[in-house]
PDB file of C-alpha atoms in Angstrom:
ATOM      1  CA  MET F  64      16.911 -36.099  29.334  1.00 90.00           C
ATOM      2  CA  ALA F  65      18.495 -39.443  28.419  1.00 97.00           C
ATOM      3  CA  THR F  66      18.050 -42.029  25.813  1.00 98.00           C
ATOM      4  CA  TYR F  67      18.627 -45.695  26.608  1.00 98.00           C
ATOM      5  CA  ALA F  68      18.957 -48.539  24.116  1.00 98.00           C
ATOM      6  CA  ILE F  69      17.764 -51.855  25.533  1.00 98.00           C
ATOM      7  CA  GLY F  70      18.693 -55.364  24.407  1.00 98.00           C
ATOM      8  CA  ASP F  71      16.433 -58.269  23.391  1.00 98.00           C
ATOM      9  CA  VAL F  72      13.358 -58.308  25.792  1.00 98.00           C
ATOM     10  CA  GLN F  73      11.591 -61.391  24.279  1.00 98.00           C
ATOM     11  CA  GLY F  74       8.561 -61.197  26.317  1.00 98.00           C
ATOM     12  CA  CYS F  75      10.384 -60.748  29.601  1.00 98.00           C
ATOM     13  CA  LEU F  76       8.133 -57.913  31.041  1.00 98.00           C
ATOM     14  CA  SER F  77       9.348 -58.346  34.726  1.00 98.00           C
ATOM     15  CA  SER F  78      12.918 -57.820  33.734  1.00 98.00           C
ATOM     16  CA  LEU F  79      11.977 -54.810  31.441  1.00 98.00           C
ATOM     17  CA  GLU F  80      10.187 -53.270  34.458  1.00 98.00           C
ATOM     18  CA  ARG F  81      13.159 -53.956  36.767  1.00 98.00           C
ATOM     19  CA  LEU F  82      15.599 -52.339  34.261  1.00 98.00           C
ATOM     20  CA  LEU F  83      13.341 -49.328  33.907  1.00 98.00           C
ATOM     21  CA  ASP F  84      13.438 -48.908  37.613  1.00 98.00           C
ATOM     22  CA  GLU F  85      17.104 -49.314  37.559  1.00 98.00           C
ATOM     23  CA  ILE F  86      17.650 -46.351  35.161  1.00 98.00           C
ATOM     24  CA  HIS F  87      14.925 -44.394  36.868  1.00 98.00           C
ATOM     25  CA  PHE F  88      13.118 -44.092  33.526  1.00 98.00           C
ATOM     26  CA  SER F  89      10.616 -41.199  33.263  1.00 97.00           C
ATOM     27  CA  PRO F  90       8.575 -41.219  29.874  1.00 96.00           C
ATOM     28  CA  GLY F  91       8.131 -37.424  30.385  1.00 95.00           C
ATOM     29  CA  ARG F  92      11.923 -37.048  30.435  1.00 96.00           C
ATOM     30  CA  ASP F  93      13.550 -39.916  29.025  1.00 98.00           C
ATOM     31  CA  ARG F  94      13.371 -42.187  25.858  1.00 98.00           C
ATOM     32  CA  ILE F  95      14.156 -45.880  25.356  1.00 98.00           C
ATOM     33  CA  TRP F  96      15.073 -47.619  22.083  1.00 98.00           C
ATOM     34  CA  LEU F  97      14.232 -51.311  21.762  1.00 98.00           C
ATOM     35  CA  LEU F  98      16.603 -53.506  19.766  1.00 98.00           C
ATOM     36  CA  GLY F  99      13.993 -56.030  18.419  1.00 98.00           C
ATOM     37  CA  ASP F 100      12.820 -59.498  19.520  1.00 98.00           C
ATOM     38  CA  LEU F 101      10.307 -57.884  21.707  1.00 98.00           C
ATOM     39  CA  VAL F 102       8.294 -60.957  21.725  1.00 98.00           C
ATOM     40  CA  ASN F 103       8.594 -64.818  22.057  1.00 98.00           C
ATOM     41  CA  ARG F 104      10.316 -67.259  24.377  1.00 96.00           C
ATOM     42  CA  GLY F 105       9.613 -65.208  27.506  1.00 97.00           C
ATOM     43  CA  PRO F 106       6.290 -65.413  29.476  1.00 97.00           C
ATOM     44  CA  ASP F 107       4.501 -62.124  28.780  1.00 98.00           C
ATOM     45  CA  SER F 108       4.778 -60.885  25.120  1.00 98.00           C
ATOM     46  CA  ALA F 109       1.455 -59.279  25.238  1.00 98.00           C
ATOM     47  CA  GLY F 110       2.524 -57.324  28.307  1.00 98.00           C
ATOM     48  CA  VAL F 111       5.774 -56.152  26.736  1.00 98.00           C
ATOM     49  CA  LEU F 112       3.852 -54.841  23.618  1.00 98.00           C
ATOM     50  CA  ARG F 113       1.290 -53.127  25.646  1.00 98.00           C
ATOM     51  CA  ARG F 114       3.882 -51.505  27.887  1.00 98.00           C
ATOM     52  CA  LEU F 115       5.813 -50.091  24.854  1.00 98.00           C
ATOM     53  CA  LYS F 116       2.687 -49.066  22.905  1.00 98.00           C
ATOM     54  CA  GLY F 117       1.562 -47.170  25.925  1.00 98.00           C
ATOM     55  CA  LEU F 118       4.830 -45.185  26.137  1.00 98.00           C
ATOM     56  CA  GLY F 119       3.978 -43.510  22.792  1.00 97.00           C
ATOM     57  CA  SER F 120       6.941 -41.320  21.463  1.00 97.00           C
ATOM     58  CA  ALA F 121       8.944 -42.086  24.552  1.00 98.00           C
ATOM     59  CA  ALA F 122       9.824 -45.518  23.022  1.00 98.00           C
ATOM     60  CA  ALA F 123      11.234 -46.372  19.655  1.00 98.00           C
ATOM     61  CA  ALA F 124      11.637 -50.044  18.438  1.00 98.00           C
ATOM     62  CA  VAL F 125      12.925 -51.979  15.509  1.00 98.00           C
ATOM     63  CA  LEU F 126      11.764 -55.415  14.356  1.00 98.00           C
ATOM     64  CA  GLY F 127      13.739 -58.654  15.088  1.00 98.00           C
ATOM     65  CA  ASN F 128      13.485 -62.084  13.718  1.00 98.00           C
ATOM     66  CA  HIS F 129      11.215 -63.218  16.447  1.00 98.00           C
ATOM     67  CA  ASP F 130       8.876 -60.290  15.882  1.00 98.00           C
ATOM     68  CA  LEU F 131       8.831 -61.142  12.161  1.00 98.00           C
ATOM     69  CA  ARG F 132       8.117 -64.818  12.966  1.00 98.00           C
ATOM     70  CA  PHE F 133       5.088 -63.791  15.082  1.00 98.00           C
ATOM     71  CA  LEU F 134       3.702 -61.581  12.378  1.00 98.00           C
ATOM     72  CA  ALA F 135       4.097 -64.519   9.867  1.00 98.00           C
ATOM     73  CA  TYR F 136       2.054 -66.570  12.309  1.00 98.00           C
ATOM     74  CA  THR F 137      -0.717 -63.994  12.473  1.00 97.00           C
ATOM     75  CA  GLU F 138      -0.806 -64.205   8.687  1.00 97.00           C
ATOM     76  CA  GLY F 139      -1.124 -67.928   8.622  1.00 96.00           C
ATOM     77  CA  CYS F 140       2.289 -68.435   7.050  1.00 96.00           C
ATOM     78  CA  VAL F 141       3.739 -70.663   9.864  1.00 95.00           C
ATOM     79  CA  PRO F 142       2.543 -72.686  12.696  1.00 95.00           C
ATOM     80  CA  ALA F 143       3.434 -72.106  16.207  1.00 94.00           C
ATOM     81  CA  ARG F 144       6.531 -74.078  17.442  1.00 93.00           C
ATOM     82  CA  ARG F 145       6.857 -75.858  20.722  1.00 93.00           C
ATOM     83  CA  LYS F 146       9.097 -73.091  22.036  1.00 94.00           C
ATOM     84  CA  ASP F 147       7.014 -70.157  20.714  1.00 96.00           C
ATOM     85  CA  THR F 148       5.295 -68.357  23.555  1.00 97.00           C
ATOM     86  CA  PHE F 149       3.663 -65.478  21.769  1.00 97.00           C
ATOM     87  CA  LEU F 150       0.106 -66.952  21.737  1.00 97.00           C
ATOM     88  CA  ASP F 151      -0.851 -64.753  24.642  1.00 97.00           C
ATOM     89  CA  ILE F 152      -0.922 -61.866  22.093  1.00 98.00           C
ATOM     90  CA  VAL F 153      -3.506 -63.446  20.011  1.00 97.00           C
ATOM     91  CA  ARG F 154      -5.639 -64.412  22.984  1.00 97.00           C
ATOM     92  CA  ALA F 155      -5.533 -60.806  24.382  1.00 98.00           C
ATOM     93  CA  PRO F 156      -8.510 -58.592  24.209  1.00 98.00           C
ATOM     94  CA  ASP F 157      -6.465 -55.854  22.588  1.00 98.00           C
ATOM     95  CA  GLN F 158      -4.746 -58.299  20.122  1.00 98.00           C
ATOM     96  CA  ASP F 159      -5.633 -56.173  17.035  1.00 98.00           C
ATOM     97  CA  GLU F 160      -4.076 -53.143  18.478  1.00 98.00           C
ATOM     98  CA  LEU F 161      -0.867 -54.819  19.765  1.00 98.00           C
ATOM     99  CA  ILE F 162      -0.419 -56.651  16.330  1.00 98.00           C
ATOM    100  CA  HIS F 163      -0.861 -53.361  14.498  1.00 97.00           C
ATOM    101  CA  TRP F 164       1.578 -51.479  16.718  1.00 98.00           C
ATOM    102  CA  LEU F 165       4.149 -54.168  16.145  1.00 98.00           C
ATOM    103  CA  SER F 166       3.572 -54.494  12.358  1.00 97.00           C
ATOM    104  CA  ILE F 167       4.323 -50.736  11.830  1.00 97.00           C
ATOM    105  CA  GLN F 168       7.686 -50.682  13.539  1.00 98.00           C
ATOM    106  CA  PRO F 169      10.743 -50.137  11.347  1.00 98.00           C
ATOM    107  CA  LEU F 170      13.784 -52.417  10.672  1.00 98.00           C
ATOM    108  CA  ILE F 171      16.210 -49.459  11.209  1.00 98.00           C
ATOM    109  CA  HIS F 172      15.871 -46.420  13.403  1.00 98.00           C
ATOM    110  CA  GLN F 173      18.444 -43.607  13.022  1.00 97.00           C
ATOM    111  CA  GLU F 174      18.972 -40.464  14.953  1.00 96.00           C
ATOM    112  CA  GLU F 175      22.117 -38.366  14.427  1.00 93.00           C
ATOM    113  CA  ARG F 176      25.087 -40.556  14.566  1.00 95.00           C
ATOM    114  CA  PHE F 177      23.284 -43.674  16.131  1.00 98.00           C
ATOM    115  CA  LEU F 178      21.687 -46.448  14.104  1.00 98.00           C
ATOM    116  CA  LEU F 179      19.521 -49.014  15.778  1.00 98.00           C
ATOM    117  CA  VAL F 180      19.180 -52.419  13.991  1.00 98.00           C
ATOM    118  CA  HIS F 181      18.330 -55.845  15.367  1.00 98.00           C
ATOM    119  CA  ALA F 182      21.301 -57.889  13.958  1.00 98.00           C
ATOM    120  CA  GLY F 183      23.619 -55.839  11.792  1.00 98.00           C
ATOM    121  CA  LEU F 184      24.561 -54.761   8.147  1.00 98.00           C
ATOM    122  CA  LEU F 185      26.498 -56.215   5.347  1.00 98.00           C
ATOM    123  CA  PRO F 186      30.007 -54.806   5.146  1.00 97.00           C
ATOM    124  CA  GLN F 187      29.448 -53.474   1.689  1.00 97.00           C
ATOM    125  CA  TRP F 188      26.351 -51.393   2.685  1.00 98.00           C
ATOM    126  CA  THR F 189      26.678 -47.776   3.608  1.00 98.00           C
ATOM    127  CA  VAL F 190      24.282 -46.335   6.296  1.00 98.00           C
ATOM    128  CA  PRO F 191      22.234 -44.382   3.801  1.00 98.00           C
ATOM    129  CA  GLU F 192      22.017 -47.502   1.559  1.00 98.00           C
ATOM    130  CA  ALA F 193      21.051 -49.705   4.397  1.00 98.00           C
ATOM    131  CA  ILE F 194      18.318 -47.296   5.490  1.00 98.00           C
ATOM    132  CA  GLY F 195      16.995 -47.265   1.963  1.00 98.00           C
ATOM    133  CA  LEU F 196      16.985 -50.949   1.644  1.00 98.00           C
ATOM    134  CA  ALA F 197      15.176 -51.298   4.941  1.00 98.00           C
ATOM    135  CA  ARG F 198      12.468 -48.976   3.794  1.00 98.00           C
ATOM    136  CA  GLU F 199      11.804 -51.281   0.732  1.00 98.00           C
ATOM    137  CA  VAL F 200      11.148 -54.037   3.157  1.00 98.00           C
ATOM    138  CA  GLU F 201       8.935 -51.833   5.545  1.00 98.00           C
ATOM    139  CA  ASP F 202       6.856 -50.725   2.555  1.00 97.00           C
ATOM    140  CA  ALA F 203       6.261 -54.407   1.640  1.00 97.00           C
ATOM    141  CA  LEU F 204       5.401 -55.416   5.065  1.00 97.00           C
ATOM    142  CA  ARG F 205       2.816 -52.585   5.230  1.00 95.00           C
ATOM    143  CA  GLY F 206       1.404 -53.302   1.719  1.00 95.00           C
ATOM    144  CA  GLN F 207      -0.109 -56.116  -0.321  1.00 94.00           C
ATOM    145  CA  ALA F 208       2.968 -58.091  -0.516  1.00 96.00           C
ATOM    146  CA  ARG F 209       3.124 -58.497   3.362  1.00 96.00           C
ATOM    147  CA  ARG F 210       1.771 -62.115   3.498  1.00 97.00           C
ATOM    148  CA  ASP F 211       3.953 -63.297   0.588  1.00 97.00           C
ATOM    149  CA  LEU F 212       7.061 -61.841   2.010  1.00 97.00           C
ATOM    150  CA  LEU F 213       6.477 -63.212   5.525  1.00 97.00           C
ATOM    151  CA  SER F 214       5.827 -66.583   3.944  1.00 97.00           C
ATOM    152  CA  LEU F 215       8.995 -66.503   1.984  1.00 96.00           C
ATOM    153  CA  LEU F 216      11.070 -65.442   5.027  1.00 96.00           C
ATOM    154  CA  HIS F 217       9.985 -68.498   6.891  1.00 93.00           C
ATOM    155  CA  SER F 218       9.687 -71.114   4.208  1.00 87.00           C
ATOM    156  CA  ALA F 219      12.721 -70.823   1.966  1.00 80.00           C
ATOM    157  CA  GLU F 220      16.466 -70.936   2.467  1.00 91.00           C
ATOM    158  CA  CYS F 221      17.868 -67.456   2.283  1.00 96.00           C
ATOM    159  CA  PRO F 222      20.155 -66.765  -0.697  1.00 96.00           C
ATOM    160  CA  GLN F 223      23.169 -64.278  -0.435  1.00 97.00           C
ATOM    161  CA  TRP F 224      22.964 -60.704  -1.316  1.00 98.00           C
ATOM    162  CA  ASP F 225      23.363 -59.565  -4.843  1.00 97.00           C
ATOM    163  CA  TYR F 226      22.615 -56.025  -6.100  1.00 96.00           C
ATOM    164  CA  ALA F 227      20.903 -57.638  -9.096  1.00 97.00           C
ATOM    165  CA  LEU F 228      18.241 -59.282  -7.017  1.00 97.00           C
ATOM    166  CA  GLY F 229      14.686 -58.096  -7.451  1.00 97.00           C
ATOM    167  CA  GLY F 230      11.194 -58.829  -6.223  1.00 97.00           C
ATOM    168  CA  LEU F 231      10.444 -60.862  -3.029  1.00 97.00           C
ATOM    169  CA  GLU F 232      13.855 -62.470  -3.068  1.00 97.00           C
ATOM    170  CA  ARG F 233      15.496 -59.165  -2.770  1.00 98.00           C
ATOM    171  CA  LEU F 234      13.336 -58.259   0.141  1.00 98.00           C
ATOM    172  CA  GLN F 235      13.951 -61.634   1.782  1.00 98.00           C
ATOM    173  CA  VAL F 236      17.752 -61.165   1.834  1.00 98.00           C
ATOM    174  CA  ILE F 237      17.439 -57.506   3.051  1.00 98.00           C
ATOM    175  CA  ALA F 238      15.156 -58.534   5.859  1.00 98.00           C
ATOM    176  CA  SER F 239      17.284 -61.551   6.805  1.00 98.00           C
ATOM    177  CA  VAL F 240      20.433 -59.517   6.930  1.00 98.00           C
ATOM    178  CA  LEU F 241      18.901 -56.843   9.294  1.00 98.00           C
ATOM    179  CA  THR F 242      17.322 -59.312  11.610  1.00 98.00           C
ATOM    180  CA  ARG F 243      19.615 -62.408  11.466  1.00 98.00           C
ATOM    181  CA  ILE F 244      23.222 -61.688  10.423  1.00 98.00           C
ATOM    182  CA  ARG F 245      26.092 -62.690  12.937  1.00 98.00           C
ATOM    183  CA  ILE F 246      29.029 -63.494  10.805  1.00 98.00           C
ATOM    184  CA  CYS F 247      30.078 -63.024   7.225  1.00 98.00           C
ATOM    185  CA  THR F 248      33.047 -62.835   4.960  1.00 97.00           C
ATOM    186  CA  ALA F 249      34.704 -59.520   3.695  1.00 95.00           C
ATOM    187  CA  ALA F 250      32.635 -60.004   0.549  1.00 95.00           C
ATOM    188  CA  GLY F 251      29.465 -60.164   2.481  1.00 97.00           C
ATOM    189  CA  ILE F 252      28.641 -63.857   2.260  1.00 97.00           C
ATOM    190  CA  VAL F 253      26.599 -64.725   5.450  1.00 98.00           C
ATOM    191  CA  ALA F 254      26.645 -67.927   7.487  1.00 97.00           C
ATOM    192  CA  TRP F 255      22.934 -67.918   8.120  1.00 97.00           C
ATOM    193  CA  PRO F 256      22.815 -70.935  10.498  1.00 95.00           C
ATOM    194  CA  PHE F 257      25.735 -69.818  12.742  1.00 97.00           C
ATOM    195  CA  THR F 258      24.704 -69.039  16.411  1.00 96.00           C
ATOM    196  CA  GLY F 259      27.907 -69.667  18.424  1.00 97.00           C
ATOM    197  CA  PRO F 260      30.464 -67.221  19.879  1.00 97.00           C
ATOM    198  CA  PRO F 261      32.886 -65.466  17.627  1.00 96.00           C
ATOM    199  CA  ALA F 262      35.688 -67.835  18.472  1.00 96.00           C
ATOM    200  CA  SER F 263      33.992 -70.699  16.768  1.00 97.00           C
ATOM    201  CA  ALA F 264      33.207 -68.999  13.506  1.00 96.00           C
ATOM    202  CA  PRO F 265      34.459 -70.863  10.431  1.00 95.00           C
ATOM    203  CA  LYS F 266      37.755 -69.694   8.773  1.00 93.00           C
ATOM    204  CA  THR F 267      37.421 -66.438   6.696  1.00 93.00           C
ATOM    205  CA  PHE F 268      34.185 -65.529   8.471  1.00 97.00           C
ATOM    206  CA  HIS F 269      34.101 -62.488  10.766  1.00 95.00           C
ATOM    207  CA  PRO F 270      31.537 -60.840  13.135  1.00 98.00           C
ATOM    208  CA  TRP F 271      29.705 -58.643  10.688  1.00 98.00           C
ATOM    209  CA  PHE F 272      31.092 -55.461  12.575  1.00 97.00           C
ATOM    210  CA  GLU F 273      34.783 -56.763  12.083  1.00 96.00           C
ATOM    211  CA  ALA F 274      34.508 -57.510   8.430  1.00 94.00           C
ATOM    212  CA  PRO F 275      37.427 -55.734   6.710  1.00 92.00           C
ATOM    213  CA  GLY F 276      36.406 -52.647   4.777  1.00 91.00           C
ATOM    214  CA  ARG F 277      33.012 -52.291   6.434  1.00 95.00           C
ATOM    215  CA  ASN F 278      31.363 -49.129   4.853  1.00 97.00           C
ATOM    216  CA  SER F 279      29.143 -48.264   7.874  1.00 97.00           C
ATOM    217  CA  SER F 280      31.869 -47.573  10.361  1.00 94.00           C
ATOM    218  CA  GLU F 281      31.139 -43.802  10.550  1.00 93.00           C
ATOM    219  CA  ALA F 282      27.952 -44.561  12.539  1.00 96.00           C
ATOM    220  CA  VAL F 283      27.530 -45.947  16.145  1.00 97.00           C
ATOM    221  CA  ILE F 284      25.427 -49.046  15.323  1.00 98.00           C
ATOM    222  CA  ILE F 285      23.506 -50.511  18.184  1.00 98.00           C
ATOM    223  CA  CYS F 286      22.333 -53.985  17.825  1.00 98.00           C
ATOM    224  CA  GLY F 287      21.157 -57.185  19.635  1.00 98.00           C
ATOM    225  CA  HIS F 288      20.276 -60.730  18.480  1.00 98.00           C
ATOM    226  CA  TRP F 289      23.636 -62.496  19.247  1.00 98.00           C
ATOM    227  CA  ALA F 290      23.276 -63.770  22.738  1.00 97.00           C
ATOM    228  CA  ALA F 291      26.476 -65.794  22.395  1.00 97.00           C
ATOM    229  CA  LEU F 292      28.399 -62.541  21.841  1.00 97.00           C
ATOM    230  CA  GLY F 293      26.975 -60.708  24.784  1.00 96.00           C
ATOM    231  CA  LEU F 294      27.694 -57.202  25.714  1.00 98.00           C
ATOM    232  CA  ARG F 295      30.236 -55.590  23.365  1.00 96.00           C
ATOM    233  CA  SER F 296      31.248 -51.964  22.818  1.00 94.00           C
ATOM    234  CA  THR F 297      33.860 -51.155  20.242  1.00 89.00           C
ATOM    235  CA  GLY F 298      33.172 -47.426  19.672  1.00 86.00           C
ATOM    236  CA  SER F 299      31.389 -47.826  16.465  1.00 94.00           C
ATOM    237  CA  VAL F 300      29.209 -50.912  17.437  1.00 97.00           C
ATOM    238  CA  VAL F 301      27.308 -51.678  20.578  1.00 98.00           C
ATOM    239  CA  ALA F 302      25.889 -55.091  21.107  1.00 98.00           C
ATOM    240  CA  LEU F 303      23.375 -55.445  23.843  1.00 98.00           C
ATOM    241  CA  ASP F 304      21.793 -59.043  23.765  1.00 98.00           C
ATOM    242  CA  THR F 305      22.942 -60.431  27.101  1.00 98.00           C
ATOM    243  CA  GLY F 306      20.629 -63.410  27.077  1.00 97.00           C
ATOM    244  CA  CYS F 307      17.834 -62.298  29.442  1.00 97.00           C
ATOM    245  CA  VAL F 308      15.438 -64.899  28.020  1.00 96.00           C
ATOM    246  CA  TRP F 309      18.152 -67.579  28.764  1.00 95.00           C
ATOM    247  CA  GLY F 310      18.379 -66.444  32.501  1.00 96.00           C
ATOM    248  CA  ARG F 311      21.169 -64.085  32.200  1.00 97.00           C
ATOM    249  CA  ALA F 312      20.568 -60.261  32.223  1.00 98.00           C
ATOM    250  CA  LEU F 313      18.768 -57.550  30.442  1.00 98.00           C
ATOM    251  CA  THR F 314      20.989 -54.484  29.512  1.00 98.00           C
ATOM    252  CA  ALA F 315      20.633 -50.768  28.799  1.00 98.00           C
ATOM    253  CA  PHE F 316      23.094 -48.436  27.235  1.00 98.00           C
ATOM    254  CA  ARG F 317      22.895 -44.693  27.818  1.00 98.00           C
ATOM    255  CA  LEU F 318      23.647 -42.993  24.508  1.00 97.00           C
ATOM    256  CA  GLU F 319      24.853 -39.625  26.005  1.00 96.00           C
ATOM    257  CA  ASP F 320      27.749 -41.156  27.894  1.00 95.00           C
ATOM    258  CA  GLY F 321      27.987 -44.842  27.277  1.00 96.00           C
ATOM    259  CA  ALA F 322      27.021 -45.948  30.728  1.00 97.00           C
ATOM    260  CA  VAL F 323      25.747 -49.514  30.998  1.00 98.00           C
ATOM    261  CA  PHE F 324      22.920 -50.727  33.240  1.00 98.00           C
ATOM    262  CA  GLN F 325      22.060 -54.388  33.784  1.00 98.00           C
ATOM    263  CA  VAL F 326      19.490 -56.359  35.798  1.00 98.00           C
ATOM    264  CA  SER F 327      19.455 -60.079  36.192  1.00 97.00           C
ATOM    265  CA  CYS F 328      16.591 -61.981  34.666  1.00 95.00           C
ATOM    266  CA  ALA F 329      13.429 -61.710  36.834  1.00 92.00           C
ATOM    267  CA  GLU F 330      11.828 -64.750  34.928  1.00 90.00           C
ATOM    268  CA  LYS F 331      14.109 -67.307  36.239  1.00 66.00           C
TER     269      LYS F 331
END
């Protein structure tokens, strides 16, 4: 039995199938962990959700920023943008089942020393604290505050984290950190718009996992989201967004021994 963490799929079903073949994945024997951004920008978001949903307990996933944007669209909070390619889901005969499956996925998944999150954590958050904060957002997304939170996530500039925050603003910052953070200061100030490589980060900003004094270093955190960072394994952080949807590669990391598997994008 093996467990494989897989980087951002973003609707690239053919690449996902190619990678599953590469690792000789067997759902009766193995498990896969998906790092979020399951949908959007690629050609077959519905197919990706259908494939993962069909794997049952053999697949675990966390939500990414593109997944949250799609859920916001289904709630009427945002229009589809020109580059959005998730409309195949809402046109699918099984749309209700696919949307429901996506909507109940967590923001953090933890097993033993491994923690799966789409983007990352603030340096001041401990692992137990981050899990508790994620649960606050998950409860809201599954409850009556769902539409209001999704609307706020996509209609207002995100403030910085403060322990004194409450209500929807608190949930907005938590969700944004978990699905959007790339660089921050040692004090946890996030440069929300930044998308470039680490070398182009503004002075005093670091990749979130290199921030001095990070309180989550005891866990192995597996993340995606940052295509400009690419594949990175530091022992305590494994970053797996290798830009499949941009024509590069889809990557899997085997938890048991750290082996890396890649396939070139099949959607070129």
